[in-house]
PDB file of C-alpha atoms and ligand atoms in Angstrom:
ATOM      1  CA  UNK A 791     138.719 140.179 112.402  1.00 58.00           C
ATOM      2  CA  UNK A 792     139.278 136.452 112.071  1.00 69.00           C
ATOM      3  CA  UNK A 793     136.555 134.726 114.104  1.00 78.00           C
ATOM      4  CA  UNK A 794     136.147 132.202 111.269  1.00 90.00           C
ATOM      5  CA  UNK A 795     139.853 131.393 110.955  1.00 94.00           C
ATOM      6  CA  UNK A 796     141.078 127.890 111.637  1.00 97.00           C
ATOM      7  CA  UNK A 797     142.894 129.204 114.706  1.00 98.00           C
ATOM      8  CA  UNK A 798     139.710 130.717 116.148  1.00 97.00           C
ATOM      9  CA  UNK A 799     138.084 127.312 115.684  1.00 97.00           C
ATOM     10  CA  UNK A 800     141.010 125.660 117.504  1.00 98.00           C
ATOM     11  CA  UNK A 801     140.767 128.251 120.311  1.00 97.00           C
ATOM     12  CA  UNK A 802     137.037 127.493 120.659  1.00 97.00           C
ATOM     13  CA  UNK A 803     137.765 123.746 120.700  1.00 97.00           C
ATOM     14  CA  UNK A 804     135.791 123.148 117.495  1.00 97.00           C
ATOM     15  CA  UNK A 805     138.681 121.416 115.753  1.00 96.00           C
ATOM     16  CA  UNK A 806     141.531 119.465 117.351  1.00 98.00           C
ATOM     17  CA  UNK A 807     145.109 120.580 117.813  1.00 98.00           C
ATOM     18  CA  UNK A 808     148.065 119.463 119.880  1.00 98.00           C
ATOM     19  CA  UNK A 809     147.832 122.147 122.542  1.00 98.00           C
ATOM     20  CA  UNK A 810     150.980 122.899 124.559  1.00 98.00           C
ATOM     21  CA  UNK A 811     149.896 125.892 126.589  1.00 98.00           C
ATOM     22  CA  UNK A 812     146.905 128.073 127.296  1.00 98.00           C
ATOM     23  CA  UNK A 813     146.256 131.123 129.426  1.00 98.00           C
ATOM     24  CA  UNK A 814     143.619 133.842 129.292  1.00 98.00           C
ATOM     25  CA  UNK A 815     145.303 135.591 126.358  1.00 98.00           C
ATOM     26  CA  UNK A 816     147.033 132.970 124.198  1.00 98.00           C
ATOM     27  CA  UNK A 817     147.305 129.344 123.205  1.00 98.00           C
ATOM     28  CA  UNK A 818     150.314 127.477 121.831  1.00 98.00           C
ATOM     29  CA  UNK A 819     149.929 124.482 119.518  1.00 98.00           C
ATOM     30  CA  UNK A 820     152.219 122.292 117.465  1.00 98.00           C
ATOM     31  CA  UNK A 821     152.262 123.295 113.794  1.00 98.00           C
ATOM     32  CA  UNK A 822     150.563 120.631 111.708  1.00 98.00           C
ATOM     33  CA  UNK A 823     153.256 120.952 108.998  1.00 96.00           C
ATOM     34  CA  UNK A 824     156.406 121.481 111.064  1.00 96.00           C
ATOM     35  CA  UNK A 825     159.582 122.973 109.628  1.00 94.00           C
ATOM     36  CA  UNK A 826     161.479 121.215 112.421  1.00 94.00           C
ATOM     37  CA  UNK A 827     160.741 119.074 115.476  1.00 95.00           C
ATOM     38  CA  UNK A 828     158.770 121.157 117.966  1.00 97.00           C
ATOM     39  CA  UNK A 829     157.649 123.866 115.500  1.00 96.00           C
ATOM     40  CA  UNK A 830     155.046 125.701 117.523  1.00 98.00           C
ATOM     41  CA  UNK A 831     152.505 128.431 116.879  1.00 98.00           C
ATOM     42  CA  UNK A 832     151.740 130.898 119.648  1.00 98.00           C
ATOM     43  CA  UNK A 833     148.339 132.420 118.950  1.00 98.00           C
ATOM     44  CA  UNK A 834     146.576 135.305 120.695  1.00 98.00           C
ATOM     45  CA  UNK A 835     142.951 134.491 121.447  1.00 98.00           C
ATOM     46  CA  UNK A 836     141.871 137.903 120.179  1.00 97.00           C
ATOM     47  CA  UNK A 837     140.674 137.394 116.599  1.00 96.00           C
ATOM     48  CA  UNK A 838     142.983 139.981 115.003  1.00 97.00           C
ATOM     49  CA  UNK A 839     144.158 139.193 111.491  1.00 97.00           C
ATOM     50  CA  UNK A 840     147.504 140.983 111.598  1.00 97.00           C
ATOM     51  CA  UNK A 841     149.878 142.328 114.235  1.00 97.00           C
ATOM     52  CA  UNK A 842     148.993 145.959 113.535  1.00 97.00           C
ATOM     53  CA  UNK A 843     145.382 145.166 114.532  1.00 97.00           C
ATOM     54  CA  UNK A 844     146.275 143.464 117.811  1.00 98.00           C
ATOM     55  CA  UNK A 845     145.446 145.177 121.129  1.00 98.00           C
ATOM     56  CA  UNK A 846     148.179 146.109 123.580  1.00 98.00           C
ATOM     57  CA  UNK A 847     146.789 143.595 126.090  1.00 98.00           C
ATOM     58  CA  UNK A 848     146.959 140.696 123.627  1.00 98.00           C
ATOM     59  CA  UNK A 849     150.419 141.776 122.488  1.00 98.00           C
ATOM     60  CA  UNK A 850     151.542 141.795 126.116  1.00 98.00           C
ATOM     61  CA  UNK A 851     150.094 138.316 126.673  1.00 98.00           C
ATOM     62  CA  UNK A 852     151.908 137.090 123.563  1.00 98.00           C
ATOM     63  CA  UNK A 853     155.216 138.592 124.649  1.00 98.00           C
ATOM     64  CA  UNK A 854     154.826 137.267 128.175  1.00 98.00           C
ATOM     65  CA  UNK A 855     154.214 133.682 127.031  1.00 98.00           C
ATOM     66  CA  UNK A 856     156.905 133.446 124.343  1.00 98.00           C
ATOM     67  CA  UNK A 857     160.092 133.087 126.438  1.00 98.00           C
ATOM     68  CA  UNK A 858     158.577 130.334 128.606  1.00 98.00           C
ATOM     69  CA  UNK A 859     157.291 128.466 125.566  1.00 98.00           C
ATOM     70  CA  UNK A 860     160.714 128.750 123.885  1.00 98.00           C
ATOM     71  CA  UNK A 861     162.437 127.365 126.973  1.00 98.00           C
ATOM     72  CA  UNK A 862     160.060 124.387 127.204  1.00 98.00           C
ATOM     73  CA  UNK A 863     160.421 123.561 123.503  1.00 98.00           C
ATOM     74  CA  UNK A 864     164.215 123.748 123.713  1.00 97.00           C
ATOM     75  CA  UNK A 865     164.324 121.541 126.802  1.00 98.00           C
ATOM     76  CA  UNK A 866     161.911 118.993 125.341  1.00 98.00           C
ATOM     77  CA  UNK A 867     163.576 118.718 121.933  1.00 96.00           C
ATOM     78  CA  UNK A 868     167.225 119.521 122.659  1.00 95.00           C
ATOM     79  CA  UNK A 869     167.087 122.445 120.246  1.00 95.00           C
ATOM     80  CA  UNK A 870     170.099 124.736 120.514  1.00 95.00           C
ATOM     81  CA  UNK A 871     168.470 127.803 118.921  1.00 94.00           C
ATOM     82  CA  UNK A 872     165.131 129.045 117.677  1.00 95.00           C
ATOM     83  CA  UNK A 873     163.855 131.270 114.921  1.00 94.00           C
ATOM     84  CA  UNK A 874     160.858 133.396 115.894  1.00 97.00           C
ATOM     85  CA  UNK A 875     158.961 134.223 112.749  1.00 96.00           C
ATOM     86  CA  UNK A 876     155.769 136.152 112.195  1.00 97.00           C
ATOM     87  CA  UNK A 877     154.216 136.459 108.757  1.00 97.00           C
ATOM     88  CA  UNK A 878     151.985 139.457 108.760  1.00 96.00           C
ATOM     89  CA  UNK A 879     149.765 140.055 105.774  1.00 95.00           C
ATOM     90  CA  UNK A 880     149.393 138.382 102.386  1.00 95.00           C
ATOM     91  CA  UNK A 881     152.417 140.039 100.786  1.00 96.00           C
ATOM     92  CA  UNK A 882     154.520 138.714 103.699  1.00 96.00           C
ATOM     93  CA  UNK A 883     153.339 135.158 103.047  1.00 94.00           C
ATOM     94  CA  UNK A 884     150.701 134.919 105.780  1.00 97.00           C
ATOM     95  CA  UNK A 885     148.338 132.051 105.033  1.00 97.00           C
ATOM     96  CA  UNK A 886     146.157 131.879 108.134  1.00 97.00           C
ATOM     97  CA  UNK A 887     144.268 135.100 108.693  1.00 96.00           C
ATOM     98  CA  UNK A 888     144.761 135.238 112.489  1.00 97.00           C
ATOM     99  CA  UNK A 889     147.885 136.574 114.225  1.00 98.00           C
ATOM    100  CA  UNK A 890     150.346 133.828 115.146  1.00 98.00           C
ATOM    101  CA  UNK A 891     154.021 133.610 115.992  1.00 98.00           C
ATOM    102  CA  UNK A 892     156.102 130.682 114.762  1.00 98.00           C
ATOM    103  CA  UNK A 893     158.693 129.252 117.151  1.00 97.00           C
ATOM    104  CA  UNK A 894     160.976 127.135 114.968  1.00 95.00           C
ATOM    105  CA  UNK A 895     163.568 125.087 116.851  1.00 95.00           C
ATOM    106  CA  UNK A 896     167.034 124.749 115.319  1.00 93.00           C
ATOM    107  CA  UNK A 897     169.531 121.997 116.046  1.00 93.00           C
ATOM    108  CA  UNK A 898     173.301 122.449 115.857  1.00 89.00           C
ATOM    109  CA  UNK A 899     173.847 118.695 115.753  1.00 84.00           C
ATOM    110  CA  UNK A 900     171.326 117.795 113.049  1.00 79.00           C
ATOM    111  CA  UNK A 901     172.773 118.002 109.583  1.00 64.00           C
ATOM    112  CA  UNK A 902     169.306 117.987 108.060  1.00 59.00           C
ATOM    113  CA  UNK A 903     168.638 121.363 109.710  1.00 61.00           C
ATOM    114  CA  UNK A 904     165.150 122.816 109.563  1.00 70.00           C
ATOM    115  CA  UNK A 905     162.923 123.265 106.553  1.00 82.00           C
ATOM    116  CA  UNK A 906     163.825 126.919 106.740  1.00 83.00           C
ATOM    117  CA  UNK A 907     166.797 128.801 105.362  1.00 83.00           C
ATOM    118  CA  UNK A 908     167.812 132.391 105.889  1.00 81.00           C
ATOM    119  CA  UNK A 909     168.359 133.972 102.505  1.00 88.00           C
ATOM    120  CA  UNK A 910     168.267 137.676 103.206  1.00 90.00           C
ATOM    121  CA  UNK A 911     169.671 139.995 100.567  1.00 94.00           C
ATOM    122  CA  UNK A 912     170.252 143.175 102.528  1.00 95.00           C
ATOM    123  CA  UNK A 913     170.634 146.644 101.051  1.00 97.00           C
ATOM    124  CA  UNK A 914     172.390 149.563 102.716  1.00 97.00           C
ATOM    125  CA  UNK A 915     170.560 152.275 104.601  1.00 97.00           C
ATOM    126  CA  UNK A 916     171.120 155.705 103.101  1.00 97.00           C
ATOM    127  CA  UNK A 917     171.777 158.060 106.039  1.00 97.00           C
ATOM    128  CA  UNK A 918     169.629 160.958 104.756  1.00 97.00           C
ATOM    129  CA  UNK A 919     166.744 158.755 103.669  1.00 97.00           C
ATOM    130  CA  UNK A 920     166.991 156.857 106.951  1.00 97.00           C
ATOM    131  CA  UNK A 921     166.795 160.084 108.939  1.00 97.00           C
ATOM    132  CA  UNK A 922     163.711 161.250 106.973  1.00 97.00           C
ATOM    133  CA  UNK A 923     161.954 157.911 107.236  1.00 97.00           C
ATOM    134  CA  UNK A 924     162.924 157.487 110.883  1.00 97.00           C
ATOM    135  CA  UNK A 925     161.403 160.873 111.774  1.00 97.00           C
ATOM    136  CA  UNK A 926     158.269 160.137 109.716  1.00 97.00           C
ATOM    137  CA  UNK A 927     157.642 156.829 111.499  1.00 96.00           C
ATOM    138  CA  UNK A 928     158.546 158.199 114.922  1.00 97.00           C
ATOM    139  CA  UNK A 929     155.966 161.000 114.535  1.00 98.00           C
ATOM    140  CA  UNK A 930     153.268 158.329 114.110  1.00 97.00           C
ATOM    141  CA  UNK A 931     154.176 156.396 117.246  1.00 97.00           C
TER     142      UNK A 931
HETATM  143  P1  AMP B2304     151.549 131.433 108.004  1.00 64.47           P
HETATM  144  O1  AMP B2304     152.089 131.231 106.634  1.00 64.47           O
HETATM  145  O2  AMP B2304     152.471 132.238 108.874  1.00 64.47           O
HETATM  146  O3  AMP B2304     150.126 131.964 108.002  1.00 64.47           O
HETATM  147  O4  AMP B2304     151.557 129.995 108.663  1.00 64.47           O
HETATM  148  C1  AMP B2304     150.418 129.256 108.922  1.00 64.47           C
HETATM  149  C2  AMP B2304     150.875 128.001 109.632  1.00 64.47           C
HETATM  150  O5  AMP B2304     149.741 127.386 110.205  1.00 64.47           O
HETATM  151  C3  AMP B2304     151.546 126.975 108.737  1.00 64.47           C
HETATM  152  O6  AMP B2304     152.842 126.690 109.249  1.00 64.47           O
HETATM  153  C4  AMP B2304     150.611 125.774 108.812  1.00 64.47           C
HETATM  154  O7  AMP B2304     151.295 124.557 108.789  1.00 64.47           O
HETATM  155  C5  AMP B2304     149.930 126.004 110.137  1.00 64.47           C
HETATM  156  N1  AMP B2304     148.601 125.397 110.274  1.00 64.47           N
HETATM  157  C6  AMP B2304     147.555 125.502 109.426  1.00 64.47           C
HETATM  158  N2  AMP B2304     146.502 124.824 109.877  1.00 64.47           N
HETATM  159  C7  AMP B2304     146.869 124.270 111.064  1.00 64.47           C
HETATM  160  C8  AMP B2304     146.221 123.448 112.024  1.00 64.47           C
HETATM  161  N3  AMP B2304     144.950 123.042 111.860  1.00 64.47           N
HETATM  162  N4  AMP B2304     146.909 123.073 113.124  1.00 64.47           N
HETATM  163  C9  AMP B2304     148.196 123.464 113.278  1.00 64.47           C
HETATM  164  N5  AMP B2304     148.860 124.253 112.412  1.00 64.47           N
HETATM  165  C10 AMP B2304     148.217 124.642 111.309  1.00 64.47           C
END
């Protein structure tokens, strides 16, 4: 649990943030170190550290708020696209120990782009291994 995280303190109003949205389940704030104009964090109020710890109700609140927040950011900034990014756990680069979703606006007409680049180096799924792994995960759901 992450009741001492900086985001829990923002949710409780103990430290300031540029708040864009709040409902009973989530808040949305501007990222203090934006990768692009309008970079926003959508944060469940539940003090879960990582997505796998989040309750269904908080996950639903997060999912419900995201499209509306994306639309508002795009309209306000003129962004043409967004990246939705969620770092989940230390080995995935998560720095703040409280679930949050990044909404990172992208701009077709800005040559500077965002401070984010997509450098995926994909492999190829082996059909047999994929079938085994797929069944193994599906059994746990
Ligand atoms: P992550 O690496 O996914 O944990 O990202 C944490 C994000 O939180 C970074 O983009 C930080 O810039 C942002 N952040 C940290 N502290 C604050 C704060 N007080 N207000 C707004 N954003 C913050």
